[in-house]
Coordinates of C-alpha atoms and ligand atoms in Angstrom, one line a residue:
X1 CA 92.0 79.3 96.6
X2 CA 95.2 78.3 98.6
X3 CA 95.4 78.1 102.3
X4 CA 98.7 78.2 103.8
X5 CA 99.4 78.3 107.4
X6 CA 103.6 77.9 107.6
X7 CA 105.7 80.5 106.0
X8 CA 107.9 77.9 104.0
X9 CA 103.7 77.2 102.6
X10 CA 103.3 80.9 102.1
X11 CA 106.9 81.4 100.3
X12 CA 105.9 78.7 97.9
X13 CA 102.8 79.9 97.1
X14 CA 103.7 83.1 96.7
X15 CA 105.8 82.3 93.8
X16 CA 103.2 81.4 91.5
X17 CA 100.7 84.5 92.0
X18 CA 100.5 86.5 89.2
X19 CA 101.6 90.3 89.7
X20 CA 100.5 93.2 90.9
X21 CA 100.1 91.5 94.1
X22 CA 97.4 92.9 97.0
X23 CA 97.5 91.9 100.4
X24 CA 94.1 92.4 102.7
X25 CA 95.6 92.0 106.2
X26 CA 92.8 91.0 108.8
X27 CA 92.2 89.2 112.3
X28 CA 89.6 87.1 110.9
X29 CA 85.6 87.0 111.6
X30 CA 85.5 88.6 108.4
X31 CA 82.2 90.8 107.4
X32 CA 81.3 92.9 104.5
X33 CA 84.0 95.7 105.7
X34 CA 86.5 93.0 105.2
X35 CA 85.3 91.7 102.1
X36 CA 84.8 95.5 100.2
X37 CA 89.0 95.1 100.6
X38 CA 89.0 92.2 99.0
X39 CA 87.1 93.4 96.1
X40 CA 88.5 96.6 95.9
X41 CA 91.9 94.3 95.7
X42 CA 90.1 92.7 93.0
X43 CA 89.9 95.7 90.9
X44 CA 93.4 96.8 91.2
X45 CA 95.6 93.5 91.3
X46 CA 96.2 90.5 89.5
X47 CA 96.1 88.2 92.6
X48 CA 94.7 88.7 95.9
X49 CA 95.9 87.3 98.9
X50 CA 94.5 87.7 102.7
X51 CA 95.9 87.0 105.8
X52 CA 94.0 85.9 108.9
X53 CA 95.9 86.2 112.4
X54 CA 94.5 87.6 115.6
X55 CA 97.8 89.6 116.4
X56 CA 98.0 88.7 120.8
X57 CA 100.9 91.9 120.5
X58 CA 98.5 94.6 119.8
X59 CA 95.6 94.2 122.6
X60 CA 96.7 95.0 125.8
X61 CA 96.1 92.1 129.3
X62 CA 92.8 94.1 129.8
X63 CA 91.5 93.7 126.2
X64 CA 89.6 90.8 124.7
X65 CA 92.1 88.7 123.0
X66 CA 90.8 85.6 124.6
X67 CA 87.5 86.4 123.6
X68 CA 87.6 88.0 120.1
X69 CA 85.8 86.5 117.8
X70 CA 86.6 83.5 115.6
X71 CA 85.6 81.3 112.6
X72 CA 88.0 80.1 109.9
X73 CA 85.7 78.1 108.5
X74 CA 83.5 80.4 107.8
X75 CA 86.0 83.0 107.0
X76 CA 87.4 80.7 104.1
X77 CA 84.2 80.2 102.8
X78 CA 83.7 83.8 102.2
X79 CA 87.2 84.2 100.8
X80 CA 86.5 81.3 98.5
X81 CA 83.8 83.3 97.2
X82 CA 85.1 86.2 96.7
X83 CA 87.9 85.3 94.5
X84 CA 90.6 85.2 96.8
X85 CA 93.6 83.3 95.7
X86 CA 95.8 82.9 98.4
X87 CA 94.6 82.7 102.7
X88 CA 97.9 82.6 104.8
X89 CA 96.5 82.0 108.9
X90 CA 100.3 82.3 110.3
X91 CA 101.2 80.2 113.3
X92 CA 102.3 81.8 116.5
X93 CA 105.1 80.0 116.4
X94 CA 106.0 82.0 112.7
X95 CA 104.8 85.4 114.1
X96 CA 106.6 85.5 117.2
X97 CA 109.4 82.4 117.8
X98 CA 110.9 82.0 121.1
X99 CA 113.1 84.8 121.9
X100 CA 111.1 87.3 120.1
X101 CA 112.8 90.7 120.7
X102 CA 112.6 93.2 117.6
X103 CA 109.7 95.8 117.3
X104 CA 108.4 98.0 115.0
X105 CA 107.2 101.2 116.4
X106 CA 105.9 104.7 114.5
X107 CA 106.3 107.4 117.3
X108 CA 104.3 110.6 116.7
X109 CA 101.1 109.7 114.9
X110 CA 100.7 106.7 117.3
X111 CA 100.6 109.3 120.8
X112 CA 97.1 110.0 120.0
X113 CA 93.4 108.5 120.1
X114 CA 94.0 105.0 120.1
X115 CA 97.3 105.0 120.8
X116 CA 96.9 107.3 124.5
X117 CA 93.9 105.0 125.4
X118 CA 95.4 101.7 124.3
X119 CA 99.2 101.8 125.0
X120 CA 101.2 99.0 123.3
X121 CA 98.8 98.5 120.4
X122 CA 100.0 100.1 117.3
X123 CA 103.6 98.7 118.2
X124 CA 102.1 95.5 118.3
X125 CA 100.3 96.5 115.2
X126 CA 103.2 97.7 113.0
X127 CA 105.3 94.9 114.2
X128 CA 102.9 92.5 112.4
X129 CA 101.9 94.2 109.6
X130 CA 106.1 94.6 108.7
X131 CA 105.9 90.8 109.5
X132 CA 102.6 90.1 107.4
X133 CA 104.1 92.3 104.5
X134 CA 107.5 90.9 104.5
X135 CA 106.0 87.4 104.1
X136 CA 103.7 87.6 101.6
X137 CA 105.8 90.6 99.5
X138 CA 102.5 92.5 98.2
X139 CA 103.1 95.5 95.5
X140 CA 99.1 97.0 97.0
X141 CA 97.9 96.7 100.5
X142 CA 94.2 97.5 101.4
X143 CA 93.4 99.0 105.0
X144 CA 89.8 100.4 106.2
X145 CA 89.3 103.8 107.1
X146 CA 87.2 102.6 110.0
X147 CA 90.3 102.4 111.9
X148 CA 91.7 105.7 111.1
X149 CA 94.4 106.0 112.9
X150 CA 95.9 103.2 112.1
X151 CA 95.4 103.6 107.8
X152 CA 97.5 106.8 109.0
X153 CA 100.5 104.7 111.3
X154 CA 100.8 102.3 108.5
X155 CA 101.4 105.1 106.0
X156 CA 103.7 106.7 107.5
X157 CA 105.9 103.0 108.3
X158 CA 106.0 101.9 104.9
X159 CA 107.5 105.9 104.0
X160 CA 109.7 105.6 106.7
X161 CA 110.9 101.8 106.7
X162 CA 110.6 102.5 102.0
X163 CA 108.5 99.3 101.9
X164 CA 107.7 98.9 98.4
X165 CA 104.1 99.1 98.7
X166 CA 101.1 101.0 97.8
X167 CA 98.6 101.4 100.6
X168 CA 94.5 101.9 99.5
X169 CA 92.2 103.2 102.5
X170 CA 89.0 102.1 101.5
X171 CA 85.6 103.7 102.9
X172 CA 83.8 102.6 106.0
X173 CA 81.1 100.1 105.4
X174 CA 78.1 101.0 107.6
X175 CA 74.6 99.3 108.6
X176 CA 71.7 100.3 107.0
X177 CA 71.2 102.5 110.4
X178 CA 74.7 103.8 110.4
X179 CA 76.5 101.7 112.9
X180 CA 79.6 101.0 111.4
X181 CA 80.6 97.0 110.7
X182 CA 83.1 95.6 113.0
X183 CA 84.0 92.3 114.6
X184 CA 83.2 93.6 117.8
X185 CA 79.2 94.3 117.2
X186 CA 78.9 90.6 117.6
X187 CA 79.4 91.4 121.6
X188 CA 76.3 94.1 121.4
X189 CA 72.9 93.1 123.4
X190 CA 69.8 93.8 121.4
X191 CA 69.3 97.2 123.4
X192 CA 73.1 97.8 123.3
X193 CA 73.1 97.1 119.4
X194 CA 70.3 100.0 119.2
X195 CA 72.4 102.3 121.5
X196 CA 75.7 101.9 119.7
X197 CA 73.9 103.9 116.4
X198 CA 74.8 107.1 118.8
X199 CA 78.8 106.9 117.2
X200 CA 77.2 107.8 113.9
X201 CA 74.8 110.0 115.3
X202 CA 77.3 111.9 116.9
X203 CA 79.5 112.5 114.2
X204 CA 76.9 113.1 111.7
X205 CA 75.4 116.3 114.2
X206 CA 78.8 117.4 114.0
X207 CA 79.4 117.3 110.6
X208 CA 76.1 118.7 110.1
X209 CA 77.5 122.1 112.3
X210 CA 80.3 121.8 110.5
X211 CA 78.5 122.2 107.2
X212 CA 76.3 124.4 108.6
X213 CA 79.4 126.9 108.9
X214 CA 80.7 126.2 112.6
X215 CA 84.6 125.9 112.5
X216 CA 85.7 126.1 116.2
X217 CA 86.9 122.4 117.1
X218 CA 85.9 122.9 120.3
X219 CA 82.7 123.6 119.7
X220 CA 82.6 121.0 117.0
X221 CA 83.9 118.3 120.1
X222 CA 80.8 119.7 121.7
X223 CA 77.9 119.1 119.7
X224 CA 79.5 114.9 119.9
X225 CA 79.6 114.9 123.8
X226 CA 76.4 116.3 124.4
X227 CA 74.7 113.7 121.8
X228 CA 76.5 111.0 123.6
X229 CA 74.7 112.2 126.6
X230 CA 71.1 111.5 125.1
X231 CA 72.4 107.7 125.1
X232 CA 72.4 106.1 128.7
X233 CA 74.4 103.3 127.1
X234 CA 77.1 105.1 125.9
X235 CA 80.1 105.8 128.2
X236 CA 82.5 108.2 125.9
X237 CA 86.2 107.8 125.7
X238 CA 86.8 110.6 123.4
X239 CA 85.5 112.4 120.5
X240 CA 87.8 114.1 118.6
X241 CA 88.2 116.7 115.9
X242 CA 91.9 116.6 114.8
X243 CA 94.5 117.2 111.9
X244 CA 93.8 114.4 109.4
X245 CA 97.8 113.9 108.6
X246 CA 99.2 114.7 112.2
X247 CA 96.1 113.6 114.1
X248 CA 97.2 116.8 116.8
X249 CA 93.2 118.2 118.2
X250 CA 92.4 121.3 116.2
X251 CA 91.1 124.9 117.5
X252 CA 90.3 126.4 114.2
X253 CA 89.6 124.0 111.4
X254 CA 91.2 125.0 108.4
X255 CA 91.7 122.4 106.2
X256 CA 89.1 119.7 106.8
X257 CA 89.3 117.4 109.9
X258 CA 89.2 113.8 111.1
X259 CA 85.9 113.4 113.7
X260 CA 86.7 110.2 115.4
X261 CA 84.8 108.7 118.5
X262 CA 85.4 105.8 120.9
X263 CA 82.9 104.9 123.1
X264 CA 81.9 101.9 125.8
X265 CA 78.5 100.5 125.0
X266 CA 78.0 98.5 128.1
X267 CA 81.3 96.5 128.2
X268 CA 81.8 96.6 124.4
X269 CA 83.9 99.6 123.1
X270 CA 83.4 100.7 119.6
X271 CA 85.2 103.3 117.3
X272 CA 84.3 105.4 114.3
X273 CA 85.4 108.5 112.0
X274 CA 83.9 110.9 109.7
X275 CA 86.6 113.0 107.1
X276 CA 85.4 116.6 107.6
X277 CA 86.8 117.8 103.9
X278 CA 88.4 121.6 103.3
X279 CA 85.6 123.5 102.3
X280 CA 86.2 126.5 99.6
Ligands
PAF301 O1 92.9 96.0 111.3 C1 93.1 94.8 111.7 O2 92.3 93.9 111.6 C2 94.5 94.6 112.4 O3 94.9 95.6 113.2 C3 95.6 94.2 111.4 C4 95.9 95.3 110.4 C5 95.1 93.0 110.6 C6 96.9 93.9 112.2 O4 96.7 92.8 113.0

């Protein structure tokens, strides 16, 4: 496995991977969410390459960019492991040089969700995912569905902006009790760790309603805010029951439905998602 850090590194290495080509883009502190897209890369590509950068554009001066979690070391090790042939950690001075001034921004699927409650971040995510893809040139990109909305922003870039690359959402890996893997669970308590199971608990109830016929999205929100109440650690942002493509909040639900959730346990905030899927 190679590990580049400039991009006149990268541009060399890049030359000698065989193609198809798939790119994993992370921030590092990788965990078995991050490693299922490497192996899923695996499958579908002749070389695999990953990119580790803790983007400071997409978390806002109140978010924890100074804090976020980090371990290359261990990270490489992992990637070693799982095959990986190529680890490009950019510098800062590569991702954004002095005098930095061009942006990438997606404007209606980003107005939403994440994007309301975290202003700035998806520009600051598309911006370096053009960046991360223009460098390393992948033919297949892999993305997690834990972060919905943003498999849906960078969809809709590489349509608008034609890059030349497929883009695999891969299923959310989950803890044996349900919570879903993220970086962030590392800044759970013990208690907090047991109280963040209510995301899943929440949006499995309401999957279970909707199953169980109910198709008002209201009432569908419903059933997730009272179960966050049962949870005196939770502090709910939003739980939604929107348009999978357009990510607008349903009334009726038609044709199947994202349930997403973001929630403060204690200081840590946590997302997750559930695909309701068109029933017959
Ligand atoms: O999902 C992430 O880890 C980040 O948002 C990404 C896609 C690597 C961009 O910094």
């Amino acid at each position: 496995m190679k590990v580049v850090h400039t991009l006149t590194e990268l541009r060399a290495a890049r030359t000698e991977l065989p193609e198809p080509l798939g790119l994993v883009p992370t921030m590092g502190f990788l965990h078995q969410g991050h490693l299922s897209l490497v192996q899923a890369a695996r499958k579908e590509c002749a070389s695999v390459a990953v990119s580790i950068f803790v983007n400071p554009t997409q978390f806002a001066p109140t978010e924890d960019l100074a804090s976020y979690p980090r371990d290359l070391e261990q990270d490489l090790r992992l990637l070693e492991e799982a095959g990986v042939d190529l680890v490009w950690a950019p510098t800062d001075g590569d991702m954004y040089p002095e005098g930095f001034q061009t942006w990438v921004s997606v404007e209606e699927v980003t107005q939403q969700l994440e994007g309301a409650r975290r202003p700035g971040h998806f520009r600051g995510v598309t911006t370096v995912v053009a960046k991360l893809f223009n460098g390393v040139q992948p033919q297949k990109a892999f993305f997690g569905q834990k972060d919905a909305q943003q498999a849906v922003v960078i969809q809709q870039m590489v349509r608008d902006l034609n890059f030349p690359i497929d883009i695999t959402v891969c299923p959310i890996i989950r803890e044996a009790d349900g919570l879903a893997l993220s970086s962030r669970n590392t800044y759970l308590s013990p208690a907090e760790r047991k109280a963040a199971t209510i995301l899943n608990r929440a949006l499995k109830a309401a999957e279970k309603a909707y199953l169980d016929g109910e198709r008002s999205a209201e009432k569908i929100r419903k059933v997730m805010y009272d179960k966050f109440q049962t949870e005196p650690l939770a502090n709910v942002q939003y739980a939604s029951c929107a348009d999978p493509k357009t990510l607008q909040e349903l009334e009726q639900i038609t044709h199947g439905a994202l349930l997403s959730v973001a929630v403060y346990i204690g200081k840590t905030r946590l997302i997750d998602n559930i695909v309701l899927l068109e029933m017959p």
